[in-house]
PDB file of N, CA and C in Angstrom:
ATOM      1  N   MET A  14      36.132 -25.775  16.721  1.00 70.00           N
ATOM      2  CA  MET A  14      34.878 -26.351  17.142  1.00 70.00           C
ATOM      3  C   MET A  14      33.823 -25.235  17.266  1.00 70.00           C
ATOM      4  N   LEU A  15      32.657 -25.465  16.726  1.00 73.00           N
ATOM      5  CA  LEU A  15      31.571 -24.491  16.743  1.00 73.00           C
ATOM      6  C   LEU A  15      30.678 -24.704  17.961  1.00 73.00           C
ATOM      7  N   PRO A  16      30.041 -23.600  18.444  1.00 77.00           N
ATOM      8  CA  PRO A  16      29.121 -23.763  19.577  1.00 77.00           C
ATOM      9  C   PRO A  16      27.875 -24.546  19.163  1.00 77.00           C
ATOM     10  N   GLY A  17      27.249 -25.185  20.120  1.00 81.00           N
ATOM     11  CA  GLY A  17      26.044 -25.967  19.853  1.00 81.00           C
ATOM     12  C   GLY A  17      24.817 -25.082  19.705  1.00 81.00           C
ATOM     13  N   ILE A  18      23.727 -25.710  19.282  1.00 82.00           N
ATOM     14  CA  ILE A  18      22.476 -24.983  19.052  1.00 82.00           C
ATOM     15  C   ILE A  18      21.940 -24.367  20.335  1.00 82.00           C
ATOM     16  N   THR A  19      22.161 -25.032  21.471  1.00 85.00           N
ATOM     17  CA  THR A  19      21.657 -24.484  22.734  1.00 85.00           C
ATOM     18  C   THR A  19      22.407 -23.216  23.124  1.00 85.00           C
ATOM     19  N   THR A  20      23.620 -23.053  22.644  1.00 86.00           N
ATOM     20  CA  THR A  20      24.387 -21.833  22.904  1.00 86.00           C
ATOM     21  C   THR A  20      23.986 -20.740  21.925  1.00 86.00           C
ATOM     22  N   LEU A  21      23.767 -21.099  20.673  1.00 86.00           N
ATOM     23  CA  LEU A  21      23.457 -20.111  19.636  1.00 86.00           C
ATOM     24  C   LEU A  21      22.026 -19.570  19.728  1.00 86.00           C
ATOM     25  N   ALA A  22      21.077 -20.407  20.099  1.00 88.00           N
ATOM     26  CA  ALA A  22      19.668 -19.993  20.112  1.00 88.00           C
ATOM     27  C   ALA A  22      19.429 -18.756  20.985  1.00 88.00           C
ATOM     28  N   PRO A  23      19.923 -18.703  22.228  1.00 89.00           N
ATOM     29  CA  PRO A  23      19.716 -17.489  23.029  1.00 89.00           C
ATOM     30  C   PRO A  23      20.423 -16.267  22.444  1.00 89.00           C
ATOM     31  N   LEU A  24      21.579 -16.468  21.838  1.00 89.00           N
ATOM     32  CA  LEU A  24      22.294 -15.348  21.228  1.00 89.00           C
ATOM     33  C   LEU A  24      21.501 -14.765  20.062  1.00 89.00           C
ATOM     34  N   VAL A  25      20.965 -15.634  19.230  1.00 88.00           N
ATOM     35  CA  VAL A  25      20.163 -15.182  18.091  1.00 88.00           C
ATOM     36  C   VAL A  25      18.916 -14.451  18.592  1.00 88.00           C
ATOM     37  N   THR A  26      18.283 -14.978  19.613  1.00 89.00           N
ATOM     38  CA  THR A  26      17.092 -14.342  20.182  1.00 89.00           C
ATOM     39  C   THR A  26      17.419 -12.944  20.701  1.00 89.00           C
ATOM     40  N   ASN A  27      18.545 -12.810  21.391  1.00 87.00           N
ATOM     41  CA  ASN A  27      18.935 -11.493  21.918  1.00 87.00           C
ATOM     42  C   ASN A  27      19.223 -10.500  20.805  1.00 87.00           C
ATOM     43  N   VAL A  28      19.913 -10.926  19.768  1.00 86.00           N
ATOM     44  CA  VAL A  28      20.222 -10.033  18.647  1.00 86.00           C
ATOM     45  C   VAL A  28      18.940  -9.600  17.956  1.00 86.00           C
ATOM     46  N   ARG A  29      18.022 -10.534  17.760  1.00 87.00           N
ATOM     47  CA  ARG A  29      16.745 -10.188  17.115  1.00 87.00           C
ATOM     48  C   ARG A  29      15.939  -9.216  17.953  1.00 87.00           C
ATOM     49  N   ALA A  30      16.024  -9.305  19.257  1.00 85.00           N
ATOM     50  CA  ALA A  30      15.283  -8.394  20.134  1.00 85.00           C
ATOM     51  C   ALA A  30      15.938  -7.015  20.185  1.00 85.00           C
ATOM     52  N   GLU A  31      17.275  -6.965  20.124  1.00 84.00           N
ATOM     53  CA  GLU A  31      17.988  -5.695  20.232  1.00 84.00           C
ATOM     54  C   GLU A  31      17.941  -4.882  18.941  1.00 84.00           C
ATOM     55  N   GLN A  32      17.901  -5.522  17.807  1.00 87.00           N
ATOM     56  CA  GLN A  32      17.974  -4.810  16.534  1.00 87.00           C
ATOM     57  C   GLN A  32      16.797  -3.852  16.319  1.00 87.00           C
ATOM     58  N   PRO A  33      15.541  -4.296  16.491  1.00 87.00           N
ATOM     59  CA  PRO A  33      14.432  -3.338  16.317  1.00 87.00           C
ATOM     60  C   PRO A  33      14.504  -2.177  17.320  1.00 87.00           C
ATOM     61  N   ALA A  34      14.964  -2.458  18.531  1.00 85.00           N
ATOM     62  CA  ALA A  34      15.079  -1.395  19.531  1.00 85.00           C
ATOM     63  C   ALA A  34      16.109  -0.355  19.087  1.00 85.00           C
ATOM     64  N   ALA A  35      17.213  -0.804  18.506  1.00 87.00           N
ATOM     65  CA  ALA A  35      18.246   0.120  18.031  1.00 87.00           C
ATOM     66  C   ALA A  35      17.723   0.960  16.868  1.00 87.00           C
ATOM     67  N   VAL A  36      16.994   0.331  15.958  1.00 89.00           N
ATOM     68  CA  VAL A  36      16.413   1.061  14.824  1.00 89.00           C
ATOM     69  C   VAL A  36      15.399   2.082  15.338  1.00 89.00           C
ATOM     70  N   ASN A  37      14.573   1.666  16.300  1.00 89.00           N
ATOM     71  CA  ASN A  37      13.571   2.565  16.870  1.00 89.00           C
ATOM     72  C   ASN A  37      14.238   3.760  17.552  1.00 89.00           C
ATOM     73  N   ASP A  38      15.268   3.517  18.322  1.00 90.00           N
ATOM     74  CA  ASP A  38      15.979   4.613  18.990  1.00 90.00           C
ATOM     75  C   ASP A  38      16.546   5.599  17.977  1.00 90.00           C
ATOM     76  N   HIS A  39      17.110   5.082  16.903  1.00 91.00           N
ATOM     77  CA  HIS A  39      17.672   5.946  15.863  1.00 91.00           C
ATOM     78  C   HIS A  39      16.576   6.807  15.225  1.00 91.00           C
ATOM     79  N   LEU A  40      15.428   6.193  14.921  1.00 90.00           N
ATOM     80  CA  LEU A  40      14.330   6.942  14.303  1.00 90.00           C
ATOM     81  C   LEU A  40      13.775   8.006  15.244  1.00 90.00           C
ATOM     82  N   VAL A  41      13.676   7.673  16.529  1.00 90.00           N
ATOM     83  CA  VAL A  41      13.167   8.636  17.502  1.00 90.00           C
ATOM     84  C   VAL A  41      14.078   9.862  17.564  1.00 90.00           C
ATOM     85  N   LYS A  42      15.382   9.633  17.546  1.00 92.00           N
ATOM     86  CA  LYS A  42      16.329  10.752  17.599  1.00 92.00           C
ATOM     87  C   LYS A  42      16.227  11.636  16.357  1.00 92.00           C
ATOM     88  N   GLN A  43      15.853  11.065  15.215  1.00 92.00           N
ATOM     89  CA  GLN A  43      15.778  11.812  13.965  1.00 92.00           C
ATOM     90  C   GLN A  43      14.447  12.546  13.787  1.00 92.00           C
ATOM     91  N   THR A  44      13.455  12.208  14.599  1.00 91.00           N
ATOM     92  CA  THR A  44      12.116  12.766  14.441  1.00 91.00           C
ATOM     93  C   THR A  44      11.922  13.967  15.360  1.00 91.00           C
ATOM     94  N   PRO A  45      11.483  15.116  14.812  1.00 92.00           N
ATOM     95  CA  PRO A  45      11.233  16.298  15.653  1.00 92.00           C
ATOM     96  C   PRO A  45      10.172  16.008  16.719  1.00 92.00           C
ATOM     97  N   VAL A  46      10.303  16.656  17.860  1.00 92.00           N
ATOM     98  CA  VAL A  46       9.409  16.425  18.996  1.00 92.00           C
ATOM     99  C   VAL A  46       7.949  16.691  18.621  1.00 92.00           C
ATOM    100  N   GLN A  47       7.690  17.779  17.901  1.00 93.00           N
ATOM    101  CA  GLN A  47       6.309  18.104  17.517  1.00 93.00           C
ATOM    102  C   GLN A  47       5.707  17.003  16.649  1.00 93.00           C
ATOM    103  N   MET A  48       6.495  16.462  15.735  1.00 92.00           N
ATOM    104  CA  MET A  48       5.990  15.391  14.886  1.00 92.00           C
ATOM    105  C   MET A  48       5.700  14.142  15.709  1.00 92.00           C
ATOM    106  N   ARG A  49       6.543  13.841  16.698  1.00 91.00           N
ATOM    107  CA  ARG A  49       6.292  12.685  17.574  1.00 91.00           C
ATOM    108  C   ARG A  49       4.980  12.867  18.319  1.00 91.00           C
ATOM    109  N   ARG A  50       4.738  14.100  18.801  1.00 92.00           N
ATOM    110  CA  ARG A  50       3.481  14.374  19.515  1.00 92.00           C
ATOM    111  C   ARG A  50       2.280  14.159  18.594  1.00 92.00           C
ATOM    112  N   GLU A  51       2.378  14.672  17.366  1.00 91.00           N
ATOM    113  CA  GLU A  51       1.273  14.517  16.419  1.00 91.00           C
ATOM    114  C   GLU A  51       1.031  13.040  16.092  1.00 91.00           C
ATOM    115  N   LEU A  52       2.105  12.284  15.927  1.00 90.00           N
ATOM    116  CA  LEU A  52       1.952  10.861  15.642  1.00 90.00           C
ATOM    117  C   LEU A  52       1.299  10.136  16.814  1.00 90.00           C
ATOM    118  N   LEU A  53       1.698  10.476  18.038  1.00 91.00           N
ATOM    119  CA  LEU A  53       1.080   9.853  19.207  1.00 91.00           C
ATOM    120  C   LEU A  53      -0.397  10.218  19.322  1.00 91.00           C
ATOM    121  N   GLU A  54      -0.746  11.449  18.950  1.00 92.00           N
ATOM    122  CA  GLU A  54      -2.144  11.880  18.997  1.00 92.00           C
ATOM    123  C   GLU A  54      -3.014  11.057  18.040  1.00 92.00           C
ATOM    124  N   THR A  55      -2.425  10.565  16.946  1.00 91.00           N
ATOM    125  CA  THR A  55      -3.218   9.770  16.002  1.00 91.00           C
ATOM    126  C   THR A  55      -3.604   8.413  16.577  1.00 91.00           C
ATOM    127  N   LEU A  56      -3.000   8.006  17.683  1.00 93.00           N
ATOM    128  CA  LEU A  56      -3.317   6.719  18.306  1.00 93.00           C
ATOM    129  C   LEU A  56      -4.491   6.810  19.272  1.00 93.00           C
ATOM    130  N   VAL A  57      -4.852   8.017  19.676  1.00 94.00           N
ATOM    131  CA  VAL A  57      -5.903   8.217  20.671  1.00 94.00           C
ATOM    132  C   VAL A  57      -7.264   8.292  19.978  1.00 94.00           C
ATOM    133  N   VAL A  58      -8.220   7.511  20.478  1.00 94.00           N
ATOM    134  CA  VAL A  58      -9.578   7.535  19.931  1.00 94.00           C
ATOM    135  C   VAL A  58     -10.345   8.679  20.592  1.00 94.00           C
ATOM    136  N   PRO A  59     -10.783   9.688  19.820  1.00 91.00           N
ATOM    137  CA  PRO A  59     -11.572  10.784  20.406  1.00 91.00           C
ATOM    138  C   PRO A  59     -12.879  10.265  20.996  1.00 91.00           C
ATOM    139  N   ALA A  60     -13.378  10.955  21.995  1.00 92.00           N
ATOM    140  CA  ALA A  60     -14.587  10.521  22.696  1.00 92.00           C
ATOM    141  C   ALA A  60     -15.781  10.383  21.755  1.00 92.00           C
ATOM    142  N   SER A  61     -15.887  11.223  20.759  1.00 90.00           N
ATOM    143  CA  SER A  61     -17.047  11.205  19.871  1.00 90.00           C
ATOM    144  C   SER A  61     -16.877  10.256  18.677  1.00 90.00           C
ATOM    145  N   LYS A  62     -15.745   9.554  18.590  1.00 89.00           N
ATOM    146  CA  LYS A  62     -15.469   8.698  17.435  1.00 89.00           C
ATOM    147  C   LYS A  62     -15.358   7.232  17.854  1.00 89.00           C
ATOM    148  N   LYS A  63     -15.389   6.352  16.871  1.00 90.00           N
ATOM    149  CA  LYS A  63     -15.271   4.918  17.129  1.00 90.00           C
ATOM    150  C   LYS A  63     -13.861   4.397  16.872  1.00 90.00           C
ATOM    151  N   VAL A  64     -13.085   5.107  16.086  1.00 90.00           N
ATOM    152  CA  VAL A  64     -11.730   4.672  15.756  1.00 90.00           C
ATOM    153  C   VAL A  64     -10.752   5.832  15.900  1.00 90.00           C
ATOM    154  N   SER A  65      -9.485   5.506  16.028  1.00 92.00           N
ATOM    155  CA  SER A  65      -8.449   6.535  16.129  1.00 92.00           C
ATOM    156  C   SER A  65      -8.230   7.179  14.759  1.00 92.00           C
ATOM    157  N   PRO A  66      -7.656   8.383  14.734  1.00 90.00           N
ATOM    158  CA  PRO A  66      -7.335   8.996  13.442  1.00 90.00           C
ATOM    159  C   PRO A  66      -6.413   8.121  12.593  1.00 90.00           C
ATOM    160  N   LEU A  67      -5.482   7.422  13.235  1.00 90.00           N
ATOM    161  CA  LEU A  67      -4.587   6.543  12.480  1.00 90.00           C
ATOM    162  C   LEU A  67      -5.375   5.432  11.796  1.00 90.00           C
ATOM    163  N   GLU A  68      -6.281   4.812  12.520  1.00 90.00           N
ATOM    164  CA  GLU A  68      -7.099   3.744  11.929  1.00 90.00           C
ATOM    165  C   GLU A  68      -7.976   4.312  10.820  1.00 90.00           C
ATOM    166  N   TRP A  69      -8.501   5.496  11.024  1.00 87.00           N
ATOM    167  CA  TRP A  69      -9.345   6.129  10.005  1.00 87.00           C
ATOM    168  C   TRP A  69      -8.537   6.379   8.733  1.00 87.00           C
ATOM    169  N   MET A  70      -7.281   6.874   8.888  1.00 86.00           N
ATOM    170  CA  MET A  70      -6.451   7.176   7.712  1.00 86.00           C
ATOM    171  C   MET A  70      -6.000   5.904   7.000  1.00 86.00           C
ATOM    172  N   ARG A  71      -5.802   4.829   7.754  1.00 87.00           N
ATOM    173  CA  ARG A  71      -5.271   3.611   7.150  1.00 87.00           C
ATOM    174  C   ARG A  71      -6.367   2.751   6.520  1.00 87.00           C
ATOM    175  N   THR A  72      -7.604   2.953   6.890  1.00 80.00           N
ATOM    176  CA  THR A  72      -8.706   2.167   6.368  1.00 80.00           C
ATOM    177  C   THR A  72      -9.187   2.754   5.041  1.00 80.00           C
ATOM    178  N   ALA A  73      -9.351   1.903   4.060  1.00 74.00           N
ATOM    179  CA  ALA A  73      -9.816   2.352   2.744  1.00 74.00           C
ATOM    180  C   ALA A  73     -11.254   2.852   2.831  1.00 74.00           C
ATOM    181  N   VAL A  74     -11.573   3.815   1.998  1.00 67.00           N
ATOM    182  CA  VAL A  74     -12.924   4.357   1.949  1.00 67.00           C
ATOM    183  C   VAL A  74     -13.818   3.345   1.240  1.00 67.00           C
ATOM    184  N   ALA A  75     -14.889   2.947   1.913  1.00 66.00           N
ATOM    185  CA  ALA A  75     -15.810   1.987   1.316  1.00 66.00           C
ATOM    186  C   ALA A  75     -16.997   2.695   0.664  1.00 66.00           C
ATOM    187  N   LEU A  76     -17.424   3.777   1.260  1.00 61.00           N
ATOM    188  CA  LEU A  76     -18.580   4.512   0.753  1.00 61.00           C
ATOM    189  C   LEU A  76     -18.317   5.994   0.953  1.00 61.00           C
ATOM    190  N   VAL A  77     -18.355   6.733  -0.123  1.00 62.00           N
ATOM    191  CA  VAL A  77     -18.135   8.173  -0.023  1.00 62.00           C
ATOM    192  C   VAL A  77     -19.489   8.839   0.121  1.00 62.00           C
ATOM    193  N   SER A  78     -19.663   9.564   1.202  1.00 64.00           N
ATOM    194  CA  SER A  78     -20.915  10.282   1.437  1.00 64.00           C
ATOM    195  C   SER A  78     -20.596  11.762   1.581  1.00 64.00           C
ATOM    196  N   GLY A  79     -21.609  12.554   1.525  1.00 69.00           N
ATOM    197  CA  GLY A  79     -21.409  13.987   1.710  1.00 69.00           C
ATOM    198  C   GLY A  79     -20.809  14.287   3.072  1.00 69.00           C
ATOM    199  N   ALA A  80     -21.284  13.592   4.106  1.00 70.00           N
ATOM    200  CA  ALA A  80     -20.767  13.818   5.458  1.00 70.00           C
ATOM    201  C   ALA A  80     -19.306  13.380   5.547  1.00 70.00           C
ATOM    202  N   GLY A  81     -18.961  12.259   4.929  1.00 70.00           N
ATOM    203  CA  GLY A  81     -17.590  11.766   4.959  1.00 70.00           C
ATOM    204  C   GLY A  81     -16.638  12.711   4.256  1.00 70.00           C
ATOM    205  N   VAL A  82     -17.050  13.240   3.128  1.00 74.00           N
ATOM    206  CA  VAL A  82     -16.222  14.189   2.393  1.00 74.00           C
ATOM    207  C   VAL A  82     -16.052  15.461   3.224  1.00 74.00           C
ATOM    208  N   TRP A  83     -17.129  15.902   3.861  1.00 75.00           N
ATOM    209  CA  TRP A  83     -17.060  17.100   4.687  1.00 75.00           C
ATOM    210  C   TRP A  83     -16.097  16.895   5.858  1.00 75.00           C
ATOM    211  N   ASP A  84     -16.198  15.751   6.564  1.00 76.00           N
ATOM    212  CA  ASP A  84     -15.305  15.475   7.684  1.00 76.00           C
ATOM    213  C   ASP A  84     -13.850  15.465   7.231  1.00 76.00           C
ATOM    214  N   PHE A  85     -13.595  14.839   6.099  1.00 76.00           N
ATOM    215  CA  PHE A  85     -12.226  14.762   5.590  1.00 76.00           C
ATOM    216  C   PHE A  85     -11.703  16.150   5.237  1.00 76.00           C
ATOM    217  N   SER A  86     -12.520  16.946   4.568  1.00 77.00           N
ATOM    218  CA  SER A  86     -12.059  18.281   4.172  1.00 77.00           C
ATOM    219  C   SER A  86     -11.779  19.150   5.393  1.00 77.00           C
ATOM    220  N   GLN A  87     -12.586  19.002   6.450  1.00 77.00           N
ATOM    221  CA  GLN A  87     -12.356  19.771   7.674  1.00 77.00           C
ATOM    222  C   GLN A  87     -11.073  19.330   8.367  1.00 77.00           C
ATOM    223  N   ALA A  88     -10.829  18.019   8.413  1.00 76.00           N
ATOM    224  CA  ALA A  88      -9.596  17.510   9.016  1.00 76.00           C
ATOM    225  C   ALA A  88      -8.385  17.987   8.235  1.00 76.00           C
ATOM    226  N   LEU A  89      -8.475  17.931   6.922  1.00 73.00           N
ATOM    227  CA  LEU A  89      -7.366  18.358   6.075  1.00 73.00           C
ATOM    228  C   LEU A  89      -7.113  19.859   6.244  1.00 73.00           C
ATOM    229  N   ALA A  90      -8.178  20.640   6.307  1.00 75.00           N
ATOM    230  CA  ALA A  90      -8.029  22.082   6.485  1.00 75.00           C
ATOM    231  C   ALA A  90      -7.368  22.389   7.822  1.00 75.00           C
ATOM    232  N   GLY A  91      -7.719  21.630   8.860  1.00 72.00           N
ATOM    233  CA  GLY A  91      -7.098  21.831  10.178  1.00 72.00           C
ATOM    234  C   GLY A  91      -5.613  21.568  10.132  1.00 72.00           C
ATOM    235  N   HIS A  92      -5.214  20.526   9.428  1.00 64.00           N
ATOM    236  CA  HIS A  92      -3.788  20.217   9.309  1.00 64.00           C
ATOM    237  C   HIS A  92      -3.063  21.287   8.503  1.00 64.00           C
ATOM    238  N   HIS A  93      -3.712  21.811   7.466  1.00 62.00           N
ATOM    239  CA  HIS A  93      -3.092  22.880   6.676  1.00 62.00           C
ATOM    240  C   HIS A  93      -2.893  24.126   7.522  1.00 62.00           C
ATOM    241  N   ARG A  94      -3.891  24.449   8.353  1.00 65.00           N
ATOM    242  CA  ARG A  94      -3.775  25.631   9.208  1.00 65.00           C
ATOM    243  C   ARG A  94      -2.619  25.488  10.186  1.00 65.00           C
ATOM    244  N   LYS A  95      -2.439  24.269  10.722  1.00 64.00           N
ATOM    245  CA  LYS A  95      -1.347  24.039  11.666  1.00 64.00           C
ATOM    246  C   LYS A  95       0.001  23.956  10.957  1.00 64.00           C
ATOM    247  N   GLY A  96      -0.041  23.772   9.644  1.00 59.00           N
ATOM    248  CA  GLY A  96       1.210  23.660   8.904  1.00 59.00           C
ATOM    249  C   GLY A  96       1.866  22.306   9.036  1.00 59.00           C
ATOM    250  N   SER A  97       1.087  21.309   9.499  1.00 58.00           N
ATOM    251  CA  SER A  97       1.688  20.005   9.749  1.00 58.00           C
ATOM    252  C   SER A  97       1.474  19.021   8.615  1.00 58.00           C
ATOM    253  N   MET A  98       0.692  19.392   7.613  1.00 57.00           N
ATOM    254  CA  MET A  98       0.432  18.444   6.536  1.00 57.00           C
ATOM    255  C   MET A  98       0.404  19.180   5.209  1.00 57.00           C
ATOM    256  N   ARG A  99       0.976  18.540   4.220  1.00 58.00           N
ATOM    257  CA  ARG A  99       0.904  19.063   2.859  1.00 58.00           C
ATOM    258  C   ARG A  99      -0.018  18.147   2.061  1.00 58.00           C
ATOM    259  N   ARG A 100      -0.494  18.640   0.944  1.00 61.00           N
ATOM    260  CA  ARG A 100      -1.375  17.826   0.108  1.00 61.00           C
ATOM    261  C   ARG A 100      -0.703  16.519  -0.291  1.00 61.00           C
ATOM    262  N   GLU A 101       0.610  16.561  -0.502  1.00 61.00           N
ATOM    263  CA  GLU A 101       1.336  15.352  -0.904  1.00 61.00           C
ATOM    264  C   GLU A 101       1.336  14.294   0.195  1.00 61.00           C
ATOM    265  N   ASP A 102       1.073  14.698   1.445  1.00 58.00           N
ATOM    266  CA  ASP A 102       1.088  13.763   2.564  1.00 58.00           C
ATOM    267  C   ASP A 102      -0.207  12.958   2.680  1.00 58.00           C
ATOM    268  N   VAL A 103      -1.244  13.396   1.993  1.00 59.00           N
ATOM    269  CA  VAL A 103      -2.542  12.734   2.097  1.00 59.00           C
ATOM    270  C   VAL A 103      -2.532  11.474   1.241  1.00 59.00           C
ATOM    271  N   PRO A 104      -2.941  10.325   1.807  1.00 58.00           N
ATOM    272  CA  PRO A 104      -2.994   9.100   1.004  1.00 58.00           C
ATOM    273  C   PRO A 104      -3.885   9.288  -0.215  1.00 58.00           C
ATOM    274  N   LEU A 105      -3.452   8.780  -1.349  1.00 56.00           N
ATOM    275  CA  LEU A 105      -4.205   8.977  -2.596  1.00 56.00           C
ATOM    276  C   LEU A 105      -5.613   8.422  -2.516  1.00 56.00           C
ATOM    277  N   GLY A 106      -5.826   7.394  -1.726  1.00 59.00           N
ATOM    278  CA  GLY A 106      -7.159   6.826  -1.594  1.00 59.00           C
ATOM    279  C   GLY A 106      -8.121   7.712  -0.848  1.00 59.00           C
ATOM    280  N   ARG A 107      -7.617   8.760  -0.199  1.00 53.00           N
ATOM    281  CA  ARG A 107      -8.453   9.632   0.599  1.00 53.00           C
ATOM    282  C   ARG A 107      -8.932  10.882  -0.114  1.00 53.00           C
ATOM    283  N   CYS A 108      -8.351  11.212  -1.229  1.00 56.00           N
ATOM    284  CA  CYS A 108      -8.795  12.417  -1.929  1.00 56.00           C
ATOM    285  C   CYS A 108      -8.514  12.300  -3.420  1.00 56.00           C
ATOM    286  N   GLN A 109      -9.230  13.085  -4.157  1.00 54.00           N
ATOM    287  CA  GLN A 109      -8.993  13.152  -5.599  1.00 54.00           C
ATOM    288  C   GLN A 109      -8.703  14.606  -5.927  1.00 54.00           C
ATOM    289  N   VAL A 110      -7.563  14.827  -6.532  1.00 51.00           N
ATOM    290  CA  VAL A 110      -7.162  16.190  -6.853  1.00 51.00           C
ATOM    291  C   VAL A 110      -7.661  16.517  -8.255  1.00 51.00           C
ATOM    292  N   SER A 111      -8.426  17.590  -8.366  1.00 52.00           N
ATOM    293  CA  SER A 111      -8.913  17.995  -9.673  1.00 52.00           C
ATOM    294  C   SER A 111      -7.882  18.894 -10.322  1.00 52.00           C
ATOM    295  N   ARG A 112      -7.737  18.765 -11.584  1.00 48.00           N
ATOM    296  CA  ARG A 112      -6.736  19.560 -12.317  1.00 48.00           C
ATOM    297  C   ARG A 112      -7.421  20.540 -13.232  1.00 48.00           C
TER     298      ARG A 112
END
């Protein structure tokens, strides 16, 4: 005899809730502390800006201006100096590599 739907529904709900938490815990253990800090910093909106760095990186460029290109190049240079970003890490929509 199989259990009824009222017995299975809470079990399924619990498994669905536990699975993402287990995956998240595994990923956290695999991620270096410095990288976790940098990722958390991308969630904070700087006082002089309207959006977080994460939102800025994830949003497609609608209009390329001289100021926008300058801001991007300065941000990229800062990451290169810290050694936390390689050119391959930059989303293709954010830069064009000349050959």
